Coordinates of C-alpha atoms in Angstrom, one line a residue:
X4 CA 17.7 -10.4 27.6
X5 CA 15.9 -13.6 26.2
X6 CA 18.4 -13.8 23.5
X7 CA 21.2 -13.8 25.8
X8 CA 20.0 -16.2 28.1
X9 CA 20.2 -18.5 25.3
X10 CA 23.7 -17.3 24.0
X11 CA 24.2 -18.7 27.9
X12 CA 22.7 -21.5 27.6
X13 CA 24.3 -22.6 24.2
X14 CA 27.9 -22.7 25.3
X15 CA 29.2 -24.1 22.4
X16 CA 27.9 -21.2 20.5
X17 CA 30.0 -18.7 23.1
X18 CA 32.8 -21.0 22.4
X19 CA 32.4 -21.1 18.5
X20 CA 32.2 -17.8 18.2
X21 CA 36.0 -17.1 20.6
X22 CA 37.3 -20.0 18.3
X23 CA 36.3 -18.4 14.8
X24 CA 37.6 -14.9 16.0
X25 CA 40.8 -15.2 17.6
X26 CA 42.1 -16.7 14.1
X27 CA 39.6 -14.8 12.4
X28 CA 39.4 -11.1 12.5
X29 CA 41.8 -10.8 15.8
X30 CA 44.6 -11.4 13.3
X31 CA 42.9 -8.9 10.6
X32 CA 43.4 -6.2 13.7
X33 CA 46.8 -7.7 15.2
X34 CA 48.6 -7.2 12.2
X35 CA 47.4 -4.1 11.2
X36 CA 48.6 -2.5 14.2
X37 CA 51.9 -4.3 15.3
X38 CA 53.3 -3.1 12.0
X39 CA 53.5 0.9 13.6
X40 CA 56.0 0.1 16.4
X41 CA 59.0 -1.4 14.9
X42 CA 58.9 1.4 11.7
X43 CA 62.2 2.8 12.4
X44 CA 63.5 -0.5 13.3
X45 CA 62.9 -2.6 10.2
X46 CA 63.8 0.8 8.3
X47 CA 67.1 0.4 9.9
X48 CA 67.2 -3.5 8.9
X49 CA 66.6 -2.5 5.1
X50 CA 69.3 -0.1 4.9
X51 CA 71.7 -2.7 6.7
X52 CA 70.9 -5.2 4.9
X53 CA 71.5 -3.3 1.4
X54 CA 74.3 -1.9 2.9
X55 CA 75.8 -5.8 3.1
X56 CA 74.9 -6.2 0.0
X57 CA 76.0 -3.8 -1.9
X58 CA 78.8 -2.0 -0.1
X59 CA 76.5 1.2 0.0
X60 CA 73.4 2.6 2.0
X61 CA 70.2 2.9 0.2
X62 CA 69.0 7.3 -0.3
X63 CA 66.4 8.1 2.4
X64 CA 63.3 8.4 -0.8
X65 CA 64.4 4.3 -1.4
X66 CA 64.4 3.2 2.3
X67 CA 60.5 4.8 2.7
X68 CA 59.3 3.5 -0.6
X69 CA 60.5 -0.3 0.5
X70 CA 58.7 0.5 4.3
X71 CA 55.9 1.8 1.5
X72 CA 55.5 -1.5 0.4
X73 CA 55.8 -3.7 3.4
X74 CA 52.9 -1.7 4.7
X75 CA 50.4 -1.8 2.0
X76 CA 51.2 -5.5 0.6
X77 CA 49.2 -6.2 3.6
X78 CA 46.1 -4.6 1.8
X79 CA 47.1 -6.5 -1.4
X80 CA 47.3 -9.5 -0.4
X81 CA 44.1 -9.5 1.5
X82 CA 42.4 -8.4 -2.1
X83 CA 43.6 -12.0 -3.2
X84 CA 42.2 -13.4 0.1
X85 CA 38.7 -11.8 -0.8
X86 CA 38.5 -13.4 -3.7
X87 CA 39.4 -16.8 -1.9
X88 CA 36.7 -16.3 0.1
X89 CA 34.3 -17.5 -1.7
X90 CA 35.5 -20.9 -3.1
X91 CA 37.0 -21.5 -0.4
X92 CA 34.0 -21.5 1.8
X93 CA 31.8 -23.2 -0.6
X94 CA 34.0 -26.1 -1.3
X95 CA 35.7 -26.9 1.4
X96 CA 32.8 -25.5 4.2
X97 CA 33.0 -22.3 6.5
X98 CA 34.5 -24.3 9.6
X99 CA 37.3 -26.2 7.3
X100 CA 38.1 -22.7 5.5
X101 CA 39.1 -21.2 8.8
X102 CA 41.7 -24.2 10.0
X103 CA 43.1 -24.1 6.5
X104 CA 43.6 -20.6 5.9
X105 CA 46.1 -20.8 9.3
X106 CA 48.5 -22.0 6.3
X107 CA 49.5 -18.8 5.6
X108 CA 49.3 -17.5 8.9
X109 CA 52.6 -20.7 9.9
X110 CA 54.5 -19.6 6.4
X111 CA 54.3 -15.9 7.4
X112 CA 55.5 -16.5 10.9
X113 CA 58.2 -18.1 9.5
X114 CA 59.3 -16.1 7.5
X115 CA 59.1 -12.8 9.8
X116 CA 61.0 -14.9 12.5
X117 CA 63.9 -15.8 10.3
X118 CA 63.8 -13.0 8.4
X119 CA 66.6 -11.0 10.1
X120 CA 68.6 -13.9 10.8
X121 CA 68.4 -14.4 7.1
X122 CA 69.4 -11.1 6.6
X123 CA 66.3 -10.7 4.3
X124 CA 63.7 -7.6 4.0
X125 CA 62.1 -9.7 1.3
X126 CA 60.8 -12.2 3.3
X127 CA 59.0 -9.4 5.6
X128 CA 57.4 -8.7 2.2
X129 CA 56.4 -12.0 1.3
X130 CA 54.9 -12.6 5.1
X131 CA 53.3 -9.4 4.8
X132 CA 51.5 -10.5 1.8
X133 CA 50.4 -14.4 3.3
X134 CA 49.2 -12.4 6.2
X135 CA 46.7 -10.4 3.9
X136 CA 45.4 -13.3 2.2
X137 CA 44.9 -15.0 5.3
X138 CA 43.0 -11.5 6.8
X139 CA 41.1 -11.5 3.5
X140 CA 39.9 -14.7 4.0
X141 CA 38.8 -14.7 7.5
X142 CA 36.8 -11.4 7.5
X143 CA 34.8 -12.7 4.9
X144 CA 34.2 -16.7 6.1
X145 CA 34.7 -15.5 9.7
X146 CA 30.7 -13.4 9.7
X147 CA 29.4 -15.8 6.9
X148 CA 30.1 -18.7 9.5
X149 CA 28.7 -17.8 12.6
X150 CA 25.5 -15.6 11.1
X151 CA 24.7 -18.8 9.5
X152 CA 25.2 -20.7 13.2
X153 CA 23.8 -18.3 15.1
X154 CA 19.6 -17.9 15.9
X155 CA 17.9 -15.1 14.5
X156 CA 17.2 -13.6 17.7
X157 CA 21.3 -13.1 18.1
X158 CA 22.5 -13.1 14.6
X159 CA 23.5 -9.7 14.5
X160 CA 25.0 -9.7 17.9
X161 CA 27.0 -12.9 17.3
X162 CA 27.9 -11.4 13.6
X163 CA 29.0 -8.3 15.2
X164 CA 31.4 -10.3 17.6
X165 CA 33.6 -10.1 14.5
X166 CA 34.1 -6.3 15.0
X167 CA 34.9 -7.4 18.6
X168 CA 37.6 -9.3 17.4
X169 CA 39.3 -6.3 15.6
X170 CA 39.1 -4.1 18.2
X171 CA 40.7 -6.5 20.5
X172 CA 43.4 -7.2 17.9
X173 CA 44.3 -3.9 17.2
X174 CA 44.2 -3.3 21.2
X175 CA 46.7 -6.4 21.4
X176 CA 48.9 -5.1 19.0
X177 CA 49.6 -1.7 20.5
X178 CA 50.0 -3.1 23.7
X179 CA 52.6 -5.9 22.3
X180 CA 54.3 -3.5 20.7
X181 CA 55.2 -1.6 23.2
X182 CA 58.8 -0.7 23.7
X183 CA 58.7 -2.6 27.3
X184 CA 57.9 -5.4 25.2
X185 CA 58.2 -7.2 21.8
X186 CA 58.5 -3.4 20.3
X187 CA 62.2 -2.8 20.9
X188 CA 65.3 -2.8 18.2
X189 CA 66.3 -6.5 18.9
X190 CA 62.2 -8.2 19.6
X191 CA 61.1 -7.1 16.3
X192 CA 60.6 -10.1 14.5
X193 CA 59.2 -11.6 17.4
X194 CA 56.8 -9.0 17.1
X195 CA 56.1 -9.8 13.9
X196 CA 55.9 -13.7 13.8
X197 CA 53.4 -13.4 17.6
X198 CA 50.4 -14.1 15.1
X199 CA 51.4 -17.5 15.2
X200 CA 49.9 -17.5 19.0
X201 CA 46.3 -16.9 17.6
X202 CA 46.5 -19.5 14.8
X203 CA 47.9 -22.1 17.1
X204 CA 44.9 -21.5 19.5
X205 CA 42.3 -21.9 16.3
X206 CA 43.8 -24.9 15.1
X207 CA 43.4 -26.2 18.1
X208 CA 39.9 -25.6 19.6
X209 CA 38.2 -24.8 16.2
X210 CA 37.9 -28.8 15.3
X211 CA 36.5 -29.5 18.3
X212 CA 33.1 -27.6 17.4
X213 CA 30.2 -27.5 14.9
X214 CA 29.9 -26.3 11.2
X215 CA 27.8 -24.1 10.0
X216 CA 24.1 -26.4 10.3
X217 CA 22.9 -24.2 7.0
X218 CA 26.1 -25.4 4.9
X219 CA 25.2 -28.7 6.3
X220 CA 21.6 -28.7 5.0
X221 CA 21.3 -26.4 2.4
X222 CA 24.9 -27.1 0.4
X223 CA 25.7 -30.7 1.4
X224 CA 22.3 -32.1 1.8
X225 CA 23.4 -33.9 5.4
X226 CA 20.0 -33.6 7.5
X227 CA 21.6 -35.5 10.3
X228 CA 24.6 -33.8 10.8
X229 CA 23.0 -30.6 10.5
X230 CA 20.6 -31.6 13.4
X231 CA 23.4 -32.4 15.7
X232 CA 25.5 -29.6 15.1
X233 CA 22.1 -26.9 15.6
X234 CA 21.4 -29.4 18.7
X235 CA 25.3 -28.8 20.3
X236 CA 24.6 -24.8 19.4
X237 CA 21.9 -24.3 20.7
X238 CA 22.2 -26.6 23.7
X239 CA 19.0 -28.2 23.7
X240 CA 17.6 -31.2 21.6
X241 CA 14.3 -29.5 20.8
X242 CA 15.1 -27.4 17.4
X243 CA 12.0 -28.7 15.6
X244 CA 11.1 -25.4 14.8
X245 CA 14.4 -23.8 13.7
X246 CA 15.1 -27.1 12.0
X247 CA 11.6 -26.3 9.8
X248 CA 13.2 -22.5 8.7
X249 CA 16.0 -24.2 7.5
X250 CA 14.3 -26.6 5.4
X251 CA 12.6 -23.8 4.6
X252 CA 15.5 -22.2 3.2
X253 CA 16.5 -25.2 1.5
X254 CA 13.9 -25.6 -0.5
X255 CA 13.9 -21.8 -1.7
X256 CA 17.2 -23.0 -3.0
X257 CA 15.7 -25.7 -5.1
X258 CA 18.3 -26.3 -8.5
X259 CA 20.1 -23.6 -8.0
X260 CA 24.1 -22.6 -7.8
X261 CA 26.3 -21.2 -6.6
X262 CA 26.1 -17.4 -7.9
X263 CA 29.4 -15.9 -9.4
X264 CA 30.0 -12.7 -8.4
X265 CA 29.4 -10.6 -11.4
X266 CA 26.2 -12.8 -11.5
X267 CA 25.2 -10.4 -8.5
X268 CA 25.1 -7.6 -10.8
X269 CA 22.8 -9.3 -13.9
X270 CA 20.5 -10.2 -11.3
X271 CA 17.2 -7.8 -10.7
X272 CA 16.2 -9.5 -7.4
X273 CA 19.6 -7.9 -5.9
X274 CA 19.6 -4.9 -7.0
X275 CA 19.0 -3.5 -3.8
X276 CA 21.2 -5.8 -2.2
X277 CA 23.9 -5.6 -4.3
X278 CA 23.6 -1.3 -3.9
X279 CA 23.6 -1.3 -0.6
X280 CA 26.6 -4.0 -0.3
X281 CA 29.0 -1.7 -2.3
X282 CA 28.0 1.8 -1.4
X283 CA 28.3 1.0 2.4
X284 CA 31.2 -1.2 2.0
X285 CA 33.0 1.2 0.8
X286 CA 31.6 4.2 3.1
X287 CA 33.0 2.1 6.1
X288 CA 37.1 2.7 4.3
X289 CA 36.3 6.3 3.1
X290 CA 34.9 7.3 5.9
X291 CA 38.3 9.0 7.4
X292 CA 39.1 6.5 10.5
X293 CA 41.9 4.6 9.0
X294 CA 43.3 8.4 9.0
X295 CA 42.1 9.8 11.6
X296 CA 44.7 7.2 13.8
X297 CA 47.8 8.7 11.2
X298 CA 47.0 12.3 12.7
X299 CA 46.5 11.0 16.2
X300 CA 50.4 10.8 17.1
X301 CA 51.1 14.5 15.8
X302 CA 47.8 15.5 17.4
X303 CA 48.9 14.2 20.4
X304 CA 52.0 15.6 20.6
X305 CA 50.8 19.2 20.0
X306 CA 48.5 18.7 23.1
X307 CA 51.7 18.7 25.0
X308 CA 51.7 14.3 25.4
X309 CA 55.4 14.1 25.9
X310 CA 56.8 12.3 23.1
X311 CA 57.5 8.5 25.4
X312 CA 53.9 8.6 26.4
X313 CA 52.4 8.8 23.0
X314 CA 52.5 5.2 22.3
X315 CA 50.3 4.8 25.5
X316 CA 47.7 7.2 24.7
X317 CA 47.6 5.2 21.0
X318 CA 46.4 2.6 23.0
X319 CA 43.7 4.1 24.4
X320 CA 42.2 5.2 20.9
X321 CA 42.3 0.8 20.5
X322 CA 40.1 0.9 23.5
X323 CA 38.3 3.3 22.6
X324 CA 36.7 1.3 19.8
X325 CA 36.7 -2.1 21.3
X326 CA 34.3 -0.5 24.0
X327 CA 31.8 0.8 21.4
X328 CA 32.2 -2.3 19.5
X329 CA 31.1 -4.1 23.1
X330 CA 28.0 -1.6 23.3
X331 CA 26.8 -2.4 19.6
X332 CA 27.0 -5.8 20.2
X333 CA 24.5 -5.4 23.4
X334 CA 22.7 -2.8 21.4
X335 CA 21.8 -4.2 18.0
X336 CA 19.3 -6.6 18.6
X337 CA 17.7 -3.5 20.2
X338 CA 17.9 -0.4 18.2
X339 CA 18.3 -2.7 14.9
X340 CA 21.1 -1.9 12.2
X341 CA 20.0 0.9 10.8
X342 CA 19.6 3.4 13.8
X343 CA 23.7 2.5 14.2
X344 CA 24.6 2.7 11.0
X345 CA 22.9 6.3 10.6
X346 CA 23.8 7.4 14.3
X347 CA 27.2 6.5 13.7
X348 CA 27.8 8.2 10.5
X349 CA 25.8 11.2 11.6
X350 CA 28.3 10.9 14.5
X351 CA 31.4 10.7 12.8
X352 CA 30.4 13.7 10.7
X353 CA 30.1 16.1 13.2
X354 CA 33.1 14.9 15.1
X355 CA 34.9 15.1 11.9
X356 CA 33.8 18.7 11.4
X357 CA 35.1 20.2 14.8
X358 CA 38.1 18.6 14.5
X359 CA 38.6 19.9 11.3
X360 CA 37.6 23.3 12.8
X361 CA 40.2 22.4 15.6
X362 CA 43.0 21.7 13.5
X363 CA 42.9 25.1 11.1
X364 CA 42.6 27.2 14.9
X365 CA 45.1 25.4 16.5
X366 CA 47.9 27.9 16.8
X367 CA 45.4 30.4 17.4
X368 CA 44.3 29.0 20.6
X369 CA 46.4 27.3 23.5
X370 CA 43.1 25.3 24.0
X371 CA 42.7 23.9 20.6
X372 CA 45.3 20.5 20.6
X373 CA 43.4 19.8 23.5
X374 CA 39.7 19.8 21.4
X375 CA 41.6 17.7 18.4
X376 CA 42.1 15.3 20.7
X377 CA 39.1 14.3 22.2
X378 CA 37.5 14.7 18.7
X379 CA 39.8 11.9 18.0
X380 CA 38.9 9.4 20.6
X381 CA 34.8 10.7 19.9
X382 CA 35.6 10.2 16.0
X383 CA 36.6 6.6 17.2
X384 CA 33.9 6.1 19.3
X385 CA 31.6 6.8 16.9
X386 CA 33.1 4.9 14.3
X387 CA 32.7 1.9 16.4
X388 CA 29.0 2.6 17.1
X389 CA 27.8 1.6 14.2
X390 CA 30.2 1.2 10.6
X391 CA 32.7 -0.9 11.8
X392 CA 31.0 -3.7 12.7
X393 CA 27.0 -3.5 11.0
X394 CA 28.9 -3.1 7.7
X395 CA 29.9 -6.7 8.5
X396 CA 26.8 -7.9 8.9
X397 CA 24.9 -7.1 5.5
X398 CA 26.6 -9.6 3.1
X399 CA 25.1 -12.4 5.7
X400 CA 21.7 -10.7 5.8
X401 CA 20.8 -9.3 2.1
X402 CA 21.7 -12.3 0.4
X403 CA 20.7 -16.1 0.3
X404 CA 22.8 -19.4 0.9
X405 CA 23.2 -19.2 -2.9
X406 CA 24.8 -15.8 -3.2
X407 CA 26.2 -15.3 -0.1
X408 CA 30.1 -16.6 -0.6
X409 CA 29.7 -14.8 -3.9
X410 CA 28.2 -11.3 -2.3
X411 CA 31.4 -11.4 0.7
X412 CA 34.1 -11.6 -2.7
X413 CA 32.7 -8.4 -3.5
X414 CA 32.1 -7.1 -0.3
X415 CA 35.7 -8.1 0.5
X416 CA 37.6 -7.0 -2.7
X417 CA 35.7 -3.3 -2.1
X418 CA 36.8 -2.7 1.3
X419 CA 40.7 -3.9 0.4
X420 CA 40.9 -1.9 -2.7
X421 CA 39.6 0.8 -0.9
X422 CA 42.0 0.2 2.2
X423 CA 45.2 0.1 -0.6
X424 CA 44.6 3.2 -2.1
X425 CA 43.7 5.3 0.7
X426 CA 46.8 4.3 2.2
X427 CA 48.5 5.1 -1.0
X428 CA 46.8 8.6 -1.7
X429 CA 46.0 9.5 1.5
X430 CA 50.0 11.4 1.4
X431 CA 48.8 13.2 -1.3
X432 CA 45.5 14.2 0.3
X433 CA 47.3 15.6 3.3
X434 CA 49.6 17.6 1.2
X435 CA 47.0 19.2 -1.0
X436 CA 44.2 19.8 1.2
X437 CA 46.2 20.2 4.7
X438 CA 43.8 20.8 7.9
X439 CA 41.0 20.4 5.2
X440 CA 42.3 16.6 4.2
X441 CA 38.6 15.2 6.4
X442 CA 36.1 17.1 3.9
X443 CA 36.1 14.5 1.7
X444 CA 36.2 11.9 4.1
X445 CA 33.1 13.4 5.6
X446 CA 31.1 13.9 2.7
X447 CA 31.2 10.0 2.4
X448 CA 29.9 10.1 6.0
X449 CA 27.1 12.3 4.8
X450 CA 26.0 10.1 1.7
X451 CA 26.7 6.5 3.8
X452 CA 23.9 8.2 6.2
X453 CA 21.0 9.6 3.9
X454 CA 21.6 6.3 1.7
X455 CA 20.8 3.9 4.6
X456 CA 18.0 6.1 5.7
X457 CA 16.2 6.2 3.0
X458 CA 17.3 2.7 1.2
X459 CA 18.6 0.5 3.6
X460 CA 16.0 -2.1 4.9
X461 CA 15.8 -3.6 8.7
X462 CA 16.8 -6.7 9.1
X463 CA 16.5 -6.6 12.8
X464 CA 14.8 -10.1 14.5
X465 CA 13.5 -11.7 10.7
X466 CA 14.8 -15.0 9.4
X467 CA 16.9 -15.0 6.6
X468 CA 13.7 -16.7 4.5
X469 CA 11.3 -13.7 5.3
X470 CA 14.3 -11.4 4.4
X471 CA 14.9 -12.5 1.4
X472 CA 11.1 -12.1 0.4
X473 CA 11.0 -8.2 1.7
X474 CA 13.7 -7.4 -0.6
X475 CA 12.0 -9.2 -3.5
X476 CA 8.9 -6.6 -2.4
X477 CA 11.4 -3.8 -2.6
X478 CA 13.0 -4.8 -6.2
X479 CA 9.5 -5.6 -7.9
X480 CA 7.2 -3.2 -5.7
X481 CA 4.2 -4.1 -8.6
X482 CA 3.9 -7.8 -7.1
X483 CA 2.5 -8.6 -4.3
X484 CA 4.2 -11.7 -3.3
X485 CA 7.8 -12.5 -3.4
X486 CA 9.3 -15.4 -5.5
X487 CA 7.4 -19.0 -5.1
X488 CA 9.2 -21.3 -3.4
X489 CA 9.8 -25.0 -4.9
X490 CA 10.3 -27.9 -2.9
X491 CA 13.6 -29.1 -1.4
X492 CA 16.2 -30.5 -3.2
X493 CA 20.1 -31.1 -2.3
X494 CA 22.2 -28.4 -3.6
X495 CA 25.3 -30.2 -5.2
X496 CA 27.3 -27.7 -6.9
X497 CA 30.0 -26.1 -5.4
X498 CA 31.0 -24.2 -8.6
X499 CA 31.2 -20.4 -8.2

């Protein structure tokens, strides 16, 4: 309750944190969901259009591979944006990397509002893939910028804000694409140029507040500024002793760079770190809830949801997971990350399991569409629980100033890669494996669970100084004491 009086009593840290998400990881969610409702129309456009062209229709197999790759160039392109990330935020700051990552988000509305005018399915492609990059960018600065802003005593709720912001996006975009309202034949590309709206409203309030005070200290070497901008977060003038951890920090960063990513791997002090960050990164795309929300319509329907009213219940399964995603931001600072992460997982895999159970028996018993579908919305919720916004959080909390932009590049490329080909096999899965398609799914559920019981270390309530020195315990459990700290020095490189 403490903590949250002062999340009160810092408003600019409320407003900091809307600011960074509504261009952040609202877009991330927006887009991926405002793609579902116009399928058939922009289907309809590519044929058309080739049908101008050419003088001739394009087969059925030719019209789904092109709606293939509008879909996952989204995925693609937010690889490229993970591996932005991390230059981007060390040279040009986490606050500045935000406003000028809306460039892509202008060039794609652009092109998805003139694209049928233009009589051009390529420029939905090319949009698709700026508003990737841009999503890659954001979910990796988006975190990194406001766990660095926030006080330890809130860093994981603020970091899990970011989750928040996904759910709400996806939320948005099923309930703008509704047929009522930008999802219809002839709104379509207004539909898909509306993430303009959220960019516009980041450029616009984002300048007005604070950068990150560790960039300020630790990377740029600007006490004063860095004083200010922990004064305006924090709301009060007296942050003497937060102002000490930092320098702190800083000088545990004596003459060091920027790490490369690969460097992550070299190194013996993050080896723990660097395990965690990719086995649980890509547990949280494995996992089976991207795919549980492809089943949902066809679950639906066999539960007797006449076929107009789908889309509405679709929504509810958004809901469903920005309500959890509310309740693990209240709960973290409580229960800690680990007890999410494991009850969530443990969650998911039983869920998973019935509904698996549900789907072979579901001609057998009149009853059984009915069970599938609240496993869905209790896969969901426990999906929220926990992986989909913790996960967030770890590349902020395992790792210093110094290999922090480098650990969210690999953090970032993981969960894309991993996003792109389940969306590409995941056909295949269902076509091999039929009601049995979650096994494997839930199998990575199982593993994601045992691993952070047993290797994942709590973070809850510790600054990221006495962090950093439990980890050095756990990766050289003969010494006693962690690394010795040098005095502080200005960190000038910006070279990754």
């Amino acid at each position: 309750m403490r903590g949250f009086q002062r999340l009160i009593q810092g408003r600019i840290l409320f407003l900091t944190i809307c600011a960074a998400g509504i261009g952040g990881t609202f877009q991330f969610g927006y887009n991926l969901s405002i793609i579902n409702a116009p399928t058939l129309h922009i289907q309809e456009f590519t044929n058309e259009t080739w049908w101008a062209r050419t003088g001739w229709p394009l087969p059925d197999h030719l019209v789904l591979l092109l709606w293939s790759l509008i879909v996952s160039l989204y995925p693609l392109g937010g690889l490229f944006g993970a591996l932005l990330a991390g230059p981007f935020a060390i040279m040009l700051g986490r606050k500045k990397s935000l406003l000028v990552n809306n460039i892509f988000v202008v060039a794609a509305a652009l092109l998805f509002g003139f694209s049928r005018r233009a009589g051009s399915f390529e420029m939905i492609m090319l949009g698709r893939v700026l508003m990737g990059i841009s999503a890659g960018v954001s979910m990796n600065i988006q975190p990194m910028y406001l766990g660095e802003s926030a006080p330890k005593e809130l860093r994981g709720a603020v970091a899990m804000t970011s989750a928040i912001f996904t759910a709400l996006g996806i939320v948005m975009g099923q309930v703008v694409g509704l047929t009522e309202l930008l999802g219809g034949p002839q709104t379509w590309p207004l539909l898909l140029a509306s993430c303009l709206v959220p960019g516009v409203l980041q450029l616009v309030s984002l300048p007005l507040l604070p950068e990150s005070p560790r960039y300020l200290l630790i990377d740029c070497g600007d006490t004063a500024t860095c004083l200010a901008a922990l004064q305006r977060l924090r709301g009060t003038a007296d942050v003497t002793e937060e102002l000490a951890e930092l320098e702190e920090e800083r000088a545990a960063c004596r003459g060091r760079r920027a790490r490369r990513p690969w460097e992550l791997f070299r190194d013996g002090a993050l080896r723990r770190q660097v395990t965690g960050l990719v086995v649980l990164s890509s547990a949280m795309e494995l996992c089976g809830n991207d795919s549980v929300y492809t089943y949902a319509s066809s679950v639906f329907r066999e539960a007797g949801v006449p076929e107009d009213k789908v889309q509405y219940i679709i929504v509810g399964t958004g809901c469903c997971e920005l309500l959890t995603a509310f309740i693990s931001c209240v709960a973290i600072e409580r229960v800690g990350r680990r007890v999410l992460l494991i009850g969530g997982y443990c969650l998911m895999t039983c869920w998973g399991s019935v509904f698996t159970v549900a789907l072979c028996l579901q001609s057998s018993f009149p009853w059984m569409p009915y069970l599938a579908m609240s496993c869905i919305f209790a896969f969901i919720l426990s999906f929220g629980i926990g992986p989909a916004g913790v996960t967030g959080i770890l590349a902020t909390e395992l790792f210093d100033q110094m290999a922090r932009p480098a650990a969210y590049m690999v953090s970032g490329v993981l969960m894309w890669t991993m996003l792109f080909l389940i969306g590409l096999g995941f056909p295949f899965l269902m076509e091999g494996l039929s009601h049995f398609v979650f096994v494997p799914f839930l199998s990575v559920c199982v593993c994601a669970a045992i691993y952070t019981g047993f290797f994942l270390p709590e973070t809850k309530g510790k600054t990221f100084l006495e962090i950093s020195e439990d980890l050095y315990r756990l990766n050289f459990p003969g010494q006693s004491q962690g690394p010795t700290w040098r005095g502080p020095a200005v960190i000038r490189s910006t070279e990754l």
